[in-house]
Amino acid sequence: GAVVSQHPSWVICKSGTSVKIECRSLDFQATTMFWYRQFPKQSLMLMATSNEGSKATYEQGVEKDKFLINHASLTLSTLTVTSAHPEDSSFYICSASPGPISGNTIYFGEGSWLTVV
Amino acid sequence: DAKTTQPNSMESNEEEPVHLPCNHSTISGTDYIHWYRQLPSQGPEYVIHGLTSNVNNRMASLAIAEDRKSSTLILHRATLRDAAVYYCILRDVSGGSYIPTFGRGTSLIVHP
């Protein structure tokens, strides 16, 4: 199946610093990628839709200036958590789809654990 | 994407079949039915998808009701490694709403 790779798998950062998470589709091109965050024992919460070559579309309640998304190519999207605070600690997951040819199947990255201390 | 409803949790014994139901009464003609599962501390993984006919792959089988308003994911012989949260979602391929949103899914507990 298609592969989506996410890096880093886990990161610990100090409060006030910024952290970048990368999401790559390894064997297909993805015009659109999606970023989620997940708290323990809860479902995936969609944060934003990342569109190649244009601005991301953020879900209501998600601060676009805090969670910067860049989709520079058809295989790479990045999420930067700026001025991180302990409440930003969470599991962040990206996903991408090859498109309608696969029934719009979504493939997920391994996820990135962010801990802000 | 249209809404789906699933039981919060189900239990099974190891090596027994498991039938995980999903209701999607507002499904449209261009919606594919997708199943994903998420093991603890991992990103979700694709399990199976279908449109109208039943589907089989190495992981599971998908049985789709004739009116498509419900479906069932079948794990033929549950193992301890199948303990996960299973999500059923609909994916529109017509160019309409394409944002994948997830409900709470079904937490499958497998007893040894």
Tab-separated table of C-alpha atoms in Angstrom:
chain	number	residue	atom	x	y	z
A	1	GLY	CA	0.000	0.000	0.000
A	2	ALA	CA	0.913	3.651	-0.207
A	3	VAL	CA	3.299	4.981	2.395
A	4	VAL	CA	3.230	8.207	4.341
A	5	SER	CA	6.217	8.971	6.534
A	6	GLN	CA	6.199	11.378	9.436
A	7	HIS	CA	9.199	12.774	11.283
A	8	PRO	CA	10.110	13.046	14.079
A	9	SER	CA	8.271	10.266	15.880
A	10	TRP	CA	8.620	12.080	19.149
A	11	VAL	CA	10.034	15.383	20.273
A	12	ILE	CA	10.466	17.169	23.570
A	13	CYS	CA	10.850	20.919	23.504
A	14	LYS	CA	10.979	23.776	25.939
A	15	SER	CA	8.056	26.089	26.385
A	16	GLY	CA	8.280	29.061	24.026
A	17	THR	CA	10.259	27.304	21.315
A	18	SER	CA	9.031	26.142	17.900
A	19	VAL	CA	8.871	22.603	16.592
A	20	LYS	CA	8.561	21.409	13.005
A	21	ILE	CA	6.980	18.106	11.997
A	22	GLU	CA	7.404	16.758	8.468
A	23	CYS	CA	4.990	14.604	6.521
A	24	ARG	CA	6.041	12.927	3.290
A	25	SER	CA	4.138	10.768	0.830
A	26	LEU	CA	6.824	8.339	-0.304
A	27	ASP	CA	5.286	6.669	-3.332
A	28	PHE	CA	2.507	8.916	-4.546
A	29	GLN	CA	1.800	12.568	-5.094
A	30	ALA	CA	-0.605	14.250	-2.740
A	31	THR	CA	-2.208	17.511	-3.733
A	32	THR	CA	-3.887	17.559	-0.362
A	33	MET	CA	-2.675	16.438	3.028
A	34	PHE	CA	-4.480	16.576	6.360
A	35	TRP	CA	-3.172	17.311	9.844
A	36	TYR	CA	-4.796	15.924	12.970
A	37	ARG	CA	-4.119	16.047	16.663
A	38	GLN	CA	-5.225	13.443	19.122
A	39	PHE	CA	-5.448	13.551	22.898
A	40	PRO	CA	-5.355	10.336	24.962
A	41	LYS	CA	-8.426	8.146	24.548
A	42	GLN	CA	-10.007	10.582	22.103
A	43	SER	CA	-10.616	10.463	18.382
A	44	LEU	CA	-8.628	12.258	15.721
A	45	MET	CA	-9.390	15.950	15.545
A	46	LEU	CA	-8.835	17.530	12.150
A	47	MET	CA	-6.708	20.655	12.459
A	48	ALA	CA	-6.238	21.750	8.876
A	49	THR	CA	-6.227	20.758	5.245
A	50	SER	CA	-2.901	21.383	3.566
A	51	ASN	CA	-3.037	22.264	-0.123
A	52	GLU	CA	0.043	22.144	-2.318
A	53	GLY	CA	1.037	25.582	-3.493
A	54	SER	CA	-1.600	27.462	-1.540
A	55	LYS	CA	-2.585	28.374	1.979
A	56	ALA	CA	-3.875	25.756	4.333
A	57	THR	CA	-7.501	25.669	5.362
A	58	TYR	CA	-7.855	25.592	9.136
A	59	GLU	CA	-10.697	24.124	11.143
A	60	GLN	CA	-12.641	26.355	13.464
A	61	GLY	CA	-10.802	26.983	16.699
A	62	VAL	CA	-7.351	26.154	15.335
A	63	GLU	CA	-4.974	29.114	15.440
A	64	LYS	CA	-3.334	29.485	12.050
A	65	ASP	CA	-0.556	31.698	13.428
A	66	LYS	CA	0.329	29.082	15.997
A	67	PHE	CA	0.149	26.021	13.791
A	68	LEU	CA	1.939	26.972	10.602
A	69	ILE	CA	1.418	24.609	7.700
A	70	ASN	CA	3.495	24.620	4.551
A	71	HIS	CA	2.841	22.336	1.604
A	72	ALA	CA	5.812	23.131	-0.583
A	73	SER	CA	5.632	20.138	-2.909
A	74	LEU	CA	3.345	17.284	-3.896
A	75	THR	CA	5.127	14.983	-1.474
A	76	LEU	CA	5.905	17.169	1.538
A	77	SER	CA	3.867	19.079	4.073
A	78	THR	CA	5.190	20.529	7.313
A	79	LEU	CA	3.478	21.557	10.532
A	80	THR	CA	5.300	24.035	12.742
A	81	VAL	CA	4.044	24.543	16.274
A	82	THR	CA	5.210	28.042	17.163
A	83	SER	CA	5.827	29.297	20.684
A	84	ALA	CA	4.844	25.921	22.046
A	85	HIS	CA	3.208	25.633	25.451
A	86	PRO	CA	2.521	22.563	27.595
A	87	GLU	CA	-1.109	22.489	26.448
A	88	ASP	CA	0.170	21.883	22.894
A	89	SER	CA	1.533	18.535	24.031
A	90	SER	CA	-0.310	15.971	21.971
A	91	PHE	CA	-0.075	13.293	19.293
A	92	TYR	CA	0.034	14.899	15.846
A	93	ILE	CA	-0.812	12.826	12.784
A	94	CYS	CA	-0.693	13.638	9.087
A	95	SER	CA	-2.452	11.889	6.251
A	96	ALA	CA	-2.597	12.029	2.477
A	97	SER	CA	-4.594	10.519	-0.347
A	98	PRO	CA	-3.611	9.551	-3.913
A	99	GLY	CA	-7.070	10.720	-4.917
A	100	PRO	CA	-10.294	9.273	-6.340
A	101	ILE	CA	-8.500	6.504	-8.242
A	102	SER	CA	-8.071	4.687	-4.934
A	103	GLY	CA	-11.564	5.436	-3.697
A	104	ASN	CA	-10.046	8.409	-1.909
A	105	THR	CA	-8.240	6.081	0.477
A	106	ILE	CA	-6.277	7.969	3.107
A	107	TYR	CA	-2.860	6.893	4.276
A	108	PHE	CA	-1.534	8.042	7.609
A	109	GLY	CA	1.874	8.824	8.951
A	110	GLU	CA	3.148	7.110	12.064
A	111	GLY	CA	2.316	10.120	14.194
A	112	SER	CA	4.504	12.491	16.189
A	113	TRP	CA	4.407	12.772	19.959
A	114	LEU	CA	5.069	16.320	21.088
A	115	THR	CA	5.858	17.032	24.710
A	116	VAL	CA	6.350	20.641	25.752
A	117	VAL	CA	8.076	21.118	29.072
B	1	ASP	CA	-18.460	13.244	4.272
B	2	ALA	CA	-21.673	11.667	5.542
B	3	LYS	CA	-21.901	10.649	9.173
B	4	THR	CA	-21.332	7.115	10.461
B	5	THR	CA	-22.258	5.547	13.784
B	6	GLN	CA	-20.466	2.700	15.500
B	7	PRO	CA	-20.695	1.005	18.887
B	8	ASN	CA	-18.221	2.429	21.389
B	9	SER	CA	-16.671	-0.923	22.191
B	10	MET	CA	-16.830	-4.630	21.474
B	11	GLU	CA	-15.154	-7.651	22.957
B	12	SER	CA	-14.006	-10.887	21.443
B	13	ASN	CA	-12.009	-13.949	22.318
B	14	GLU	CA	-8.817	-14.776	20.536
B	15	GLU	CA	-9.219	-16.881	17.376
B	16	GLU	CA	-12.937	-16.177	17.152
B	17	PRO	CA	-14.528	-14.137	14.353
B	18	VAL	CA	-15.410	-10.518	15.019
B	19	HIS	CA	-18.132	-8.549	13.298
B	20	LEU	CA	-17.823	-4.787	13.677
B	21	PRO	CA	-20.928	-2.905	12.538
B	22	CYS	CA	-21.228	0.561	11.064
B	23	ASN	CA	-24.364	2.486	10.185
B	24	HIS	CA	-24.312	5.124	7.467
B	25	SER	CA	-27.941	5.792	6.630
B	26	THR	CA	-27.224	9.054	4.774
B	27	ILE	CA	-24.682	7.539	2.405
B	28	SER	CA	-24.701	8.911	-1.137
B	29	GLY	CA	-24.166	7.008	-4.344
B	30	THR	CA	-20.581	8.215	-4.727
B	31	ASP	CA	-19.471	7.460	-1.176
B	32	TYR	CA	-16.968	4.681	-0.655
B	33	ILE	CA	-17.048	2.912	2.713
B	34	HIS	CA	-13.620	2.883	4.340
B	35	TRP	CA	-12.337	1.185	7.453
B	36	TYR	CA	-9.222	2.126	9.348
B	37	ARG	CA	-7.818	0.938	12.615
B	38	GLN	CA	-5.544	2.561	15.129
B	39	LEU	CA	-3.307	0.619	17.434
B	40	PRO	CA	-2.191	2.335	20.652
B	41	SER	CA	0.319	5.132	20.095
B	42	GLN	CA	0.313	4.715	16.322
B	43	GLY	CA	-1.199	6.501	13.358
B	44	PRO	CA	-4.290	4.859	11.878
B	45	GLU	CA	-3.792	2.245	9.204
B	46	TYR	CA	-5.971	1.440	6.227
B	47	VAL	CA	-7.893	-1.820	6.521
B	48	ILE	CA	-10.307	-2.103	3.621
B	49	HIS	CA	-12.775	-0.180	1.486
B	50	GLY	CA	-15.666	-0.879	-0.837
B	51	LEU	CA	-18.503	0.671	-2.781
B	52	THR	CA	-21.295	-1.864	-3.285
B	53	SER	CA	-19.920	-5.385	-3.413
B	54	ASN	CA	-18.415	-7.288	-0.530
B	55	VAL	CA	-14.639	-7.083	-0.414
B	56	ASN	CA	-11.920	-9.339	0.937
B	57	ASN	CA	-8.247	-8.731	1.559
B	58	ARG	CA	-5.544	-10.248	3.718
B	59	MET	CA	-6.600	-8.245	6.741
B	60	ALA	CA	-10.372	-8.487	6.739
B	61	SER	CA	-13.629	-8.745	4.853
B	62	LEU	CA	-16.158	-6.004	4.296
B	63	ALA	CA	-19.813	-6.886	3.999
B	64	ILE	CA	-21.994	-4.115	2.599
B	65	ALA	CA	-25.755	-4.155	2.994
B	66	GLU	CA	-27.787	-4.192	-0.187
B	67	ASP	CA	-29.159	-0.693	0.522
B	68	ARG	CA	-25.634	0.430	1.533
B	69	LYS	CA	-26.929	2.010	4.700
B	70	SER	CA	-24.801	-0.235	6.847
B	71	SER	CA	-21.666	-2.318	6.615
B	72	THR	CA	-19.772	-4.827	8.705
B	73	LEU	CA	-16.056	-5.323	9.034
B	74	ILE	CA	-15.263	-8.970	9.598
B	75	LEU	CA	-12.078	-10.198	11.219
B	76	HIS	CA	-12.158	-13.923	10.591
B	77	ARG	CA	-9.919	-14.955	13.485
B	78	ALA	CA	-9.167	-12.279	16.018
B	79	THR	CA	-5.682	-12.110	17.464
B	80	LEU	CA	-4.383	-10.046	20.346
B	81	ARG	CA	-2.738	-7.771	17.786
B	82	ASP	CA	-6.176	-6.877	16.431
B	83	ALA	CA	-6.996	-5.004	19.633
B	84	ALA	CA	-7.404	-1.461	18.352
B	85	VAL	CA	-9.886	1.300	17.661
B	86	TYR	CA	-11.690	0.689	14.381
B	87	TYR	CA	-13.030	3.622	12.412
B	88	CYS	CA	-15.635	3.498	9.671
B	89	ILE	CA	-15.797	6.575	7.439
B	90	LEU	CA	-17.264	7.492	4.067
B	91	ARG	CA	-15.185	8.954	1.276
B	92	ASP	CA	-16.856	10.826	-1.577
B	93	VAL	CA	-15.166	10.469	-4.955
B	94	SER	CA	-17.479	12.745	-6.899
B	95	GLY	CA	-15.517	15.894	-6.207
B	96	GLY	CA	-17.782	16.939	-3.385
B	97	SER	CA	-16.785	17.206	0.271
B	98	TYR	CA	-13.600	15.268	0.685
B	99	ILE	CA	-12.429	16.169	4.179
B	100	PRO	CA	-11.979	12.956	6.182
B	101	THR	CA	-13.486	13.297	9.636
B	102	PHE	CA	-13.481	10.599	12.263
B	103	GLY	CA	-15.932	9.701	14.991
B	104	ARG	CA	-15.009	7.840	18.168
B	105	GLY	CA	-14.821	4.481	16.439
B	106	THR	CA	-15.196	1.073	18.061
B	107	SER	CA	-12.635	-0.029	20.598
B	108	LEU	CA	-12.085	-3.762	20.107
B	109	ILE	CA	-10.933	-5.731	23.114
B	110	VAL	CA	-9.548	-9.197	22.417
B	111	HIS	CA	-9.330	-11.637	25.291
B	112	PRO	CA	-6.699	-14.388	25.272
